[in-house]
XYZ file of C-alpha atoms in Angstrom:
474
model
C 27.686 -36.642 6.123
C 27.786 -33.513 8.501
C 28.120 -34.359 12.325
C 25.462 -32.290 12.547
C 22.875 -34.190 10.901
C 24.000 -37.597 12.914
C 23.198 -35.831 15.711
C 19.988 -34.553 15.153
C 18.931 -37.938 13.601
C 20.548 -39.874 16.515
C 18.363 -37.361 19.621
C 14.950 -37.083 17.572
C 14.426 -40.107 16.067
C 15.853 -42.324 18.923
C 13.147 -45.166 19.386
C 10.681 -43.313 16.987
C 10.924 -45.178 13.967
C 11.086 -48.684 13.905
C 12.193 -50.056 11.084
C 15.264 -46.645 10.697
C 17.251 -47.162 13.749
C 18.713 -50.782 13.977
C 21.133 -51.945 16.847
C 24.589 -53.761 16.537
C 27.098 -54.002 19.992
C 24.653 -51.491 21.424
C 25.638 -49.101 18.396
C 23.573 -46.510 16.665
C 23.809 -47.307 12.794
C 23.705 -43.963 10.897
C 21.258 -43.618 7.845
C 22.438 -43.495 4.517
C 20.360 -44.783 2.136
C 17.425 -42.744 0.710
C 14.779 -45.130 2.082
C 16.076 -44.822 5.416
C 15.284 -40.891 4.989
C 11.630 -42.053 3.283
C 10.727 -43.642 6.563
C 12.764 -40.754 8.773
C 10.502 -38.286 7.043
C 7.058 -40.142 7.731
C 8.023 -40.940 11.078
C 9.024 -37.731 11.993
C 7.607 -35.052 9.904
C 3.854 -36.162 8.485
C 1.224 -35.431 11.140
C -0.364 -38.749 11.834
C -2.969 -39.835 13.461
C -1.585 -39.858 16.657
C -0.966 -36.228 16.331
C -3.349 -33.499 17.136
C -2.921 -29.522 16.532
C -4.861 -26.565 16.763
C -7.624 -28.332 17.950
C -9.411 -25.056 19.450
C -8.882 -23.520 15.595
C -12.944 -24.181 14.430
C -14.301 -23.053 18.142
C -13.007 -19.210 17.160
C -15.412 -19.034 14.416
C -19.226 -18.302 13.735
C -19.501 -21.805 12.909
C -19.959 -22.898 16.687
C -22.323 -22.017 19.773
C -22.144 -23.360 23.602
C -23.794 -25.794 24.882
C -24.580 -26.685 28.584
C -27.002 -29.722 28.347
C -25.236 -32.384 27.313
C -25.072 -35.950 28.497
C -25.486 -36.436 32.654
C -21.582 -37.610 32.459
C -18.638 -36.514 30.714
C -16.704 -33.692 30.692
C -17.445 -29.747 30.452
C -15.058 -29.398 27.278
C -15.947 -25.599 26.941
C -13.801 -24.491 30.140
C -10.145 -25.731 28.677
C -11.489 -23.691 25.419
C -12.660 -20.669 27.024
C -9.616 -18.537 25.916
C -9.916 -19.475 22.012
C -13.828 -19.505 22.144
C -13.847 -16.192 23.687
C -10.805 -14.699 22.054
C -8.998 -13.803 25.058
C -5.591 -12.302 25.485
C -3.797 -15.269 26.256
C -6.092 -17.229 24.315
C -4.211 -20.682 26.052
C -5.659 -20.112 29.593
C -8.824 -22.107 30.801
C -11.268 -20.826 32.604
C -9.472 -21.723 35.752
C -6.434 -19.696 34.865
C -4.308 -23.143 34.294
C -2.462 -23.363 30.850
C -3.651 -25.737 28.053
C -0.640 -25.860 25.837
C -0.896 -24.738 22.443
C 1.546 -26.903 20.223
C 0.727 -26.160 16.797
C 3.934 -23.690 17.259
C 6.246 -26.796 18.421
C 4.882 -29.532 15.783
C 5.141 -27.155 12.599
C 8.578 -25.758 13.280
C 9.732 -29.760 14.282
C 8.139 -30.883 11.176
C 10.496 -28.010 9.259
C 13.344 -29.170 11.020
C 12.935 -32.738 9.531
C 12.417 -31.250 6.306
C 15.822 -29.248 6.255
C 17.478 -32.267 7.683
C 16.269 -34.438 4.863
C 16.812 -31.599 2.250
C 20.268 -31.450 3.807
C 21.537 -34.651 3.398
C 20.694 -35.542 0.110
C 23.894 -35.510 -1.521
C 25.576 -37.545 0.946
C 22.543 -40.278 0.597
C 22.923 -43.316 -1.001
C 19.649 -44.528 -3.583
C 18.451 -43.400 -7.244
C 18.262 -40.134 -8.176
C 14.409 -40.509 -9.318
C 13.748 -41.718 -5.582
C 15.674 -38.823 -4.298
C 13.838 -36.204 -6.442
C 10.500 -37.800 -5.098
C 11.544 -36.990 -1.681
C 12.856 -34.166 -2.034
C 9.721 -32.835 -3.453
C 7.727 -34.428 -0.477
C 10.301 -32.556 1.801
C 9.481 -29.411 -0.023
C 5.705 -30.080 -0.042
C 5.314 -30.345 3.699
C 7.456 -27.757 4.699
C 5.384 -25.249 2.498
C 2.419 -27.018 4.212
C 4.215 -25.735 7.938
C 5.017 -22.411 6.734
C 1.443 -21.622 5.459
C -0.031 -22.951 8.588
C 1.907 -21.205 10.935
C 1.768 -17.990 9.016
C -1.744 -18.182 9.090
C -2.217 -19.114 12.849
C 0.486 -16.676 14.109
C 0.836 -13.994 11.252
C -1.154 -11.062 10.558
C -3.676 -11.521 7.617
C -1.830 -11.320 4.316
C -2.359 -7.972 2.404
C -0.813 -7.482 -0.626
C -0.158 -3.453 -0.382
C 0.806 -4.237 2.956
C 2.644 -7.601 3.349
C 6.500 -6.319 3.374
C 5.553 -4.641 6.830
C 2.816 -6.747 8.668
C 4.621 -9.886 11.322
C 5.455 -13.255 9.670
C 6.776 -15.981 11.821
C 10.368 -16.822 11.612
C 11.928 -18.626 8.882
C 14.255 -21.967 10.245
C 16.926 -22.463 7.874
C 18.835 -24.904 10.430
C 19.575 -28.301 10.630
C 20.234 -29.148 14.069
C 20.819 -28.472 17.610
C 21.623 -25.297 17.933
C 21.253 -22.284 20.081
C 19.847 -19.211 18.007
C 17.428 -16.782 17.927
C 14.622 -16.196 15.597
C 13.090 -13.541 14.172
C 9.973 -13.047 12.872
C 10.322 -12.303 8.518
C 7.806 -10.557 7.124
C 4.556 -12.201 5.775
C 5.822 -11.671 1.656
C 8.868 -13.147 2.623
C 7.201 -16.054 4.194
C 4.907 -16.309 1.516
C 7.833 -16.473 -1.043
C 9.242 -19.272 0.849
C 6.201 -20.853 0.546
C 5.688 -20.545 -2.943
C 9.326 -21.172 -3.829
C 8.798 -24.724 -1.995
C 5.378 -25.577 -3.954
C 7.408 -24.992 -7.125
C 10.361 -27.210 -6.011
C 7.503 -29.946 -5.123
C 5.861 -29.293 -8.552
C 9.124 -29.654 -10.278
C 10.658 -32.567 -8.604
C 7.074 -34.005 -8.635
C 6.468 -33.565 -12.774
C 9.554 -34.674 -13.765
C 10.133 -37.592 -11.086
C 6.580 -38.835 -10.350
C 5.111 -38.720 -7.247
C 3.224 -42.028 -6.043
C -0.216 -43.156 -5.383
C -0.186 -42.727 -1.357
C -2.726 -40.384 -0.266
C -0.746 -40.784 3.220
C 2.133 -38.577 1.674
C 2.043 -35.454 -0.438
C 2.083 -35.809 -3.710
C 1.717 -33.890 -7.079
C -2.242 -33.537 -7.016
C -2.231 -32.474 -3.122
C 0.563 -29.771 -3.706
C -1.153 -28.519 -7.017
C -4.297 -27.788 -4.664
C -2.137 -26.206 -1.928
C -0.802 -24.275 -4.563
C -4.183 -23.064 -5.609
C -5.060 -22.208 -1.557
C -1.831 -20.175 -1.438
C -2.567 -18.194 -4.633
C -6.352 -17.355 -3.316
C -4.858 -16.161 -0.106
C -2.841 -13.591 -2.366
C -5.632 -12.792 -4.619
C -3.729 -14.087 -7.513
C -6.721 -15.523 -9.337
C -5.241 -16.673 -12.513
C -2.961 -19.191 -10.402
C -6.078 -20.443 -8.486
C -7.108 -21.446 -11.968
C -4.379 -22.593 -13.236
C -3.458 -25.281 -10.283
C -6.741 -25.963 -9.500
C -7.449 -27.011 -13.115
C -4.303 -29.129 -12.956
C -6.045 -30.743 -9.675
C -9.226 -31.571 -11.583
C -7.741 -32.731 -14.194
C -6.048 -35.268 -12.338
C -9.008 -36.493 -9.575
C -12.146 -34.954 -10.899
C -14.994 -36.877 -8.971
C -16.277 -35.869 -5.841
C -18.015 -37.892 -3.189
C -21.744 -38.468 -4.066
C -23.167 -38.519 -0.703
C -25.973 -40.287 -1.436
C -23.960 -43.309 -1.496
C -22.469 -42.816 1.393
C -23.085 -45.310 4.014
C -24.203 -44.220 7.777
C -21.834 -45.794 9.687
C -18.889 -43.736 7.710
C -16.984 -40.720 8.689
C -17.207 -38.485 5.151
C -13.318 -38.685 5.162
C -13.083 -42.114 4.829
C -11.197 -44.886 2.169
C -14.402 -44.639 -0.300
C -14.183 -41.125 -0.577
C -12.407 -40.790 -4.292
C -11.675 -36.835 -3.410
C -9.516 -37.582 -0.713
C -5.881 -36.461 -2.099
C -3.989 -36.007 0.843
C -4.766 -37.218 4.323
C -3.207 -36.691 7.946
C -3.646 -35.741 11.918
C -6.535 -36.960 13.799
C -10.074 -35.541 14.174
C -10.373 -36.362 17.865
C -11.518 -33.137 18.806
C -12.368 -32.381 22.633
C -14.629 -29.594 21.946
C -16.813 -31.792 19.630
C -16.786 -34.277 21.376
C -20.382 -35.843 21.454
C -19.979 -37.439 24.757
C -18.719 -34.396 26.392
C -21.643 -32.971 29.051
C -20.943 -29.353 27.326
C -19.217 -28.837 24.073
C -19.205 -26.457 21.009
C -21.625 -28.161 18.378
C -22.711 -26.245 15.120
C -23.862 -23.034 15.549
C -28.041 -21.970 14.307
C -26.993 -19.954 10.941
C -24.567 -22.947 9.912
C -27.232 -25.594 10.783
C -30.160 -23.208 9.077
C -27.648 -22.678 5.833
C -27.172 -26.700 5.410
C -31.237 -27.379 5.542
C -32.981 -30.635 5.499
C -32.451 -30.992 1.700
C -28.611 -31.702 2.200
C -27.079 -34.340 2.717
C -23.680 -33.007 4.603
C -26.071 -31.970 7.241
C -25.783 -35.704 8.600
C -22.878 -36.709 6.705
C -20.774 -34.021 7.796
C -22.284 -33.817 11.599
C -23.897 -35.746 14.191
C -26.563 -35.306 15.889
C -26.779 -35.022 19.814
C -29.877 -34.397 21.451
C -31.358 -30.908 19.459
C -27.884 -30.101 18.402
C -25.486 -30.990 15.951
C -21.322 -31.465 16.347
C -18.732 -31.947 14.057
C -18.032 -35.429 12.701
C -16.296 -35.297 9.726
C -13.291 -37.370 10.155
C -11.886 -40.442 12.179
C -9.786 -40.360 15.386
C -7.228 -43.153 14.613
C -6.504 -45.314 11.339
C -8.907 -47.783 11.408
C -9.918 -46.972 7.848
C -6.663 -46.534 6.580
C -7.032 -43.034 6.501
C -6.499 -39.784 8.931
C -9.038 -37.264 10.170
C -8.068 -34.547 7.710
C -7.826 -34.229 4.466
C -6.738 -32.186 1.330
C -9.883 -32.810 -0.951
C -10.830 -32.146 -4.863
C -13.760 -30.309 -3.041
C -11.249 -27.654 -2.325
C -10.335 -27.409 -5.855
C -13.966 -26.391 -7.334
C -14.326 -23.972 -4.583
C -11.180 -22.112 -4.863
C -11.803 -21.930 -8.861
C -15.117 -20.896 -8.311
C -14.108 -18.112 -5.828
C -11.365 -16.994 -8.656
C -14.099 -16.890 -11.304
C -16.518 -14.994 -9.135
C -14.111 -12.247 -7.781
C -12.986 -11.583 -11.658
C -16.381 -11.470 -12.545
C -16.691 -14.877 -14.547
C -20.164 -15.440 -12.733
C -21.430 -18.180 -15.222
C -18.197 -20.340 -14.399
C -18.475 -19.952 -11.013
C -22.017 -21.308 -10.705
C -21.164 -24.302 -12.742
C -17.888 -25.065 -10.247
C -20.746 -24.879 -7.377
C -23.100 -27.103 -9.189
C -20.290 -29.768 -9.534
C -20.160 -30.111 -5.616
C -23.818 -29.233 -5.004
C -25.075 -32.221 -7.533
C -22.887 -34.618 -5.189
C -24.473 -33.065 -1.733
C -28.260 -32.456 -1.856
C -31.290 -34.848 -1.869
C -32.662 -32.993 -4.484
C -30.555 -30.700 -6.902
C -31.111 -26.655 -6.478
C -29.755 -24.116 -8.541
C -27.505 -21.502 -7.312
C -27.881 -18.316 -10.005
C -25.482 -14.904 -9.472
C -26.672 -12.105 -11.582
C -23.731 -9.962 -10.260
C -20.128 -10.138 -9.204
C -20.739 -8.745 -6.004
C -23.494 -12.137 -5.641
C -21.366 -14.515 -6.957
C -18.942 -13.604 -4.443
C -21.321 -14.490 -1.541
C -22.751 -17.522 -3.163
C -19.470 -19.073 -3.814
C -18.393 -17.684 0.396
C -21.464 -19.244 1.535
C -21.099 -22.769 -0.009
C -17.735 -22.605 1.170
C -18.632 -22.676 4.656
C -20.964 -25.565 3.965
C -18.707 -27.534 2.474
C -15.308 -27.113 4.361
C -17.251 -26.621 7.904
C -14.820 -28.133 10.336
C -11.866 -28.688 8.613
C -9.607 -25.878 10.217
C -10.603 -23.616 6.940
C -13.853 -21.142 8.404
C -11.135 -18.989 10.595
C -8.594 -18.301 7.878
C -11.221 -17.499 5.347
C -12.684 -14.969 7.750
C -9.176 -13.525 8.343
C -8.731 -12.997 4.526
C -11.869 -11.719 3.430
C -13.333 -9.261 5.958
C -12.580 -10.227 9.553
C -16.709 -9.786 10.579
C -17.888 -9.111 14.009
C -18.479 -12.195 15.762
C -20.215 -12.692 19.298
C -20.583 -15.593 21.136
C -22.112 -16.162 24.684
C -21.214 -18.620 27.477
C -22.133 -19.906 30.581
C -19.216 -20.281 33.138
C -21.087 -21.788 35.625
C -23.992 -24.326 34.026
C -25.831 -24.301 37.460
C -26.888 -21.102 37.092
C -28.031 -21.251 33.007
C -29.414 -17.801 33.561
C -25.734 -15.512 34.337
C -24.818 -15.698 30.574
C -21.686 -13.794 29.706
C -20.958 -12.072 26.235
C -17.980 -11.957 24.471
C -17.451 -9.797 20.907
C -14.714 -10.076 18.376
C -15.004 -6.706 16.678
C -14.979 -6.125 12.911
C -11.336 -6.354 12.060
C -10.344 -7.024 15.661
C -6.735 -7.423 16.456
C -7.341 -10.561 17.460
C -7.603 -12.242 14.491
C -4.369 -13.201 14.832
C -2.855 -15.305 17.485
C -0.471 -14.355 20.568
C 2.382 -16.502 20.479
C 2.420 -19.813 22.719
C 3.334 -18.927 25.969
C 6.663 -21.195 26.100
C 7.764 -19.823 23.099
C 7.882 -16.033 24.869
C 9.631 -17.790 27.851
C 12.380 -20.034 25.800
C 12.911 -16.797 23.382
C 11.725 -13.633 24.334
C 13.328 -11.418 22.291
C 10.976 -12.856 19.179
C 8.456 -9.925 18.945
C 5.039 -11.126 20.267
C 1.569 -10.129 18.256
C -0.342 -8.823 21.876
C -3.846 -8.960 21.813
C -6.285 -7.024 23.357
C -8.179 -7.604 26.360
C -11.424 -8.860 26.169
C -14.454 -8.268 28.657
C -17.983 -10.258 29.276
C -20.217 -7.160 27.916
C -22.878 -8.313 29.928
C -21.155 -7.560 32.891
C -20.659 -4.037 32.134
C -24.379 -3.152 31.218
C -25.037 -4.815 34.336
């Protein structure tokens, strides 16, 4: 095995994983067998639910409003997400000009790390070959999963015509400690990397197996990333394609009218649940919080009293409503996120719609809608051009709060967005305006601050500046 690799293993995973590291005469045993990898992998590169990122991602979007009378304790939560809510220039700065670190950057490109070191050592690694293949293809699987996120956070918006020219994020091909620079690649060749590890997954998965965990990827939750990938291109035929091969494996959905009101929606009953990880503990939502971010008017207005995700996706505080979709440690066996057959009907039905396949697309919608409302409603397009916004607006229903509402906006027409707050909430009345412009360059995210400082000859995405409007008309 590479020296390399024993290092890396021997600094990361030092006290991490229990049951990987064992002591003899005070000596670090070296892993060899492909079970000791298994468990490296989990404990190193799945997002559990210890492990929160991005948690600022939803409060960018239409989907949320301020609030500034909460509960008589708690916490303001709004002033460590100013910078995000208000799309600032160095979007990690709270309203007191102290720096709330965005990791997303840090736990993606760690997670990759694990995955090449994994990837690496597989022919040196004692075990079957059919248990290899299945973690190889989970190795694959999650570093796709990494890519795509951090392309999507820190990338521009993909564009087909345009992708050979518009800022990726760096590609890490290394396997340990080492001192190198990165540069950014290109969003196509990102995206080729991405889709060049879903097909690994696929393969090893198919021809290997995969397992029944839903705390690991497997063949069903990579055919559905798959699918996302292939919408974000526009490549509609493999949005069918995969997403067929997800419903054909784990058709049902939720019926929510059997869910019970001391649940979380993404919870061990839920049957749609393919892939689950991270944790939904979410300052900005939280309920206890004296000022937070709940669910703005139009997404409240657009779930209406007929359905059922209005209470079974949110809570309700007072006269507003914040996210509550998922569980902040695993005391149901299960994360706060989750990869969901949901996800499947919608992407079909958004593939149907834009090639014109209208019918089909209102069927995929009345799949999900016959498992969400009280009392059924139909959902008719007579045109492409309505079918599009039917299938956009159920969408946002359905995946509200589940870090999706931002990247769709990116990749379908960056709208203007405004949103108001109140810096200081003893003076309700000094309200201060903030607008992200149609197709505003800030639709994609600066780099984290300690990734300019530890490397900064990587080539940074610089937003613009971004006034309260108010106070100029003032």
């Amino acid at each position: 095995m590479k020296r390399l690799i024993i290092l890396v293993l021997a600094s990361v995973l030092f006290g991490a994983c229990s049951d990987f590291l064992e002591e003899t005469s005070q000596d670090l045993i070296v892993p060899k067998s492909v079970k000791d990898y298994e468990e490296f992998l989990f404990g190193e590169g799945y997002l559990k639910d210890d492990i929160s990122v991005h948690t600022w991602l939803d409060i960018m979007t239409d989907d949320v409003k301020e609030n500034i009378s909460g509960w008589s304790f708690g916490s303001d939560s709004r002033t460590d997400g100013f910078g995000y809510y208000t799309w600032q220039k160095s979007p990690e700065e709270t309203i007191s000009g102290a720096l709330r670190k965005d990791n997303a950057w840090e736990t993606y490109y760690h997670s990759i790390l694990i995955c090449n070191v994994v990837l690496d050592a597989m022919g040196d690694m004692e075990g079957s070959e059919q248990r290899k293949a299945v973690l190889k293809g989970e190795a694959h699987a999650l570093r796709a999963w990494c890519y795509f996120m951090l392309v999507n956070l820190y990338g521009e918006p993909y564009n087909k015509t345009m992708a050979e020219n518009l800022l990726g994020v760096p590609l890490n091909e290394v396997v340990g400690m080492e001192d190198k620079h990165f540069s950014r690649a290109s969003v196509a060749v990102v995206y080729e990397q991405i889709e060049k590890d879903l097909a690994d997954a696929i393969r090893y998965f198919t021809t290997y197996g995969s397992g029944k965990s839903v705390f690991r990827w497997n063949l069903p939750a990579t055919y559905l990333l798959a699918s996302r990938v292939s919408l974000y291109k526009k490549d509609y035929d493999k949005v069918i394609e995969y997403a067929n091969k997800v419903i054909a494996t784990n058709p049902q959905l939720y019926d929510l009218a059997t869910m019970s009101s001391d649940d979380h929606f993404i919870n061990n009953k839920n049957p749609e649940v393919l892939f689950t990880y991270g944790n939904y503990l979410i300052p900005y939502f939280a309920t206890l919080a004296k000022c937070n971010f709940p669910a703005s008017d139009d997404l409240i207005a657009s779930l209406g009293n007929n359905d059922y995700r209005k209470t079974a996706f949110l809570q309700k505080r007072n006269s507003n409503y914040t996210a509550n979709k998922g569980y902040s440690s695993g005391e149901t066996n299960l994360y706060g996120f989750a990869l969901r057959t949901a996800e499947a009907y919608l992407n079909r039905a958004e593939a149907y719609a834009e090639t014109g396949n209208t019918e089909k697309a209102m069927a995929d919608l009345k799949v999900i809608r016959m498992n969400r409302l009280k009392v059924y409603e139909e959902l008719t397009a007579v045109s492409k051009e309505e079918a599009i916004v039917r299938v956009r607006e159920e969408r946002r229903r359905e995946l509200c709060f589940e870090y999706h509402r931002w990247f769709d906006l990116r990749r379908w027409d960056r709208p203007r967005i405004e949103h108001t707050f109140t810096r200081d909430i003893k003076k309700p009345e000094t309200v201060e305006r903030y607008v992200l412009e149609e197709n505003d360059k800030a639709y994609t995210l600066s780099l984290p601050r300690s990734v300019v400082e530890s490397d900064p000859m990587i080539e940074d995405f610089i937003r613009p500046d971004r006034e309260n409007l108010n106070a100029k008309t003032e």
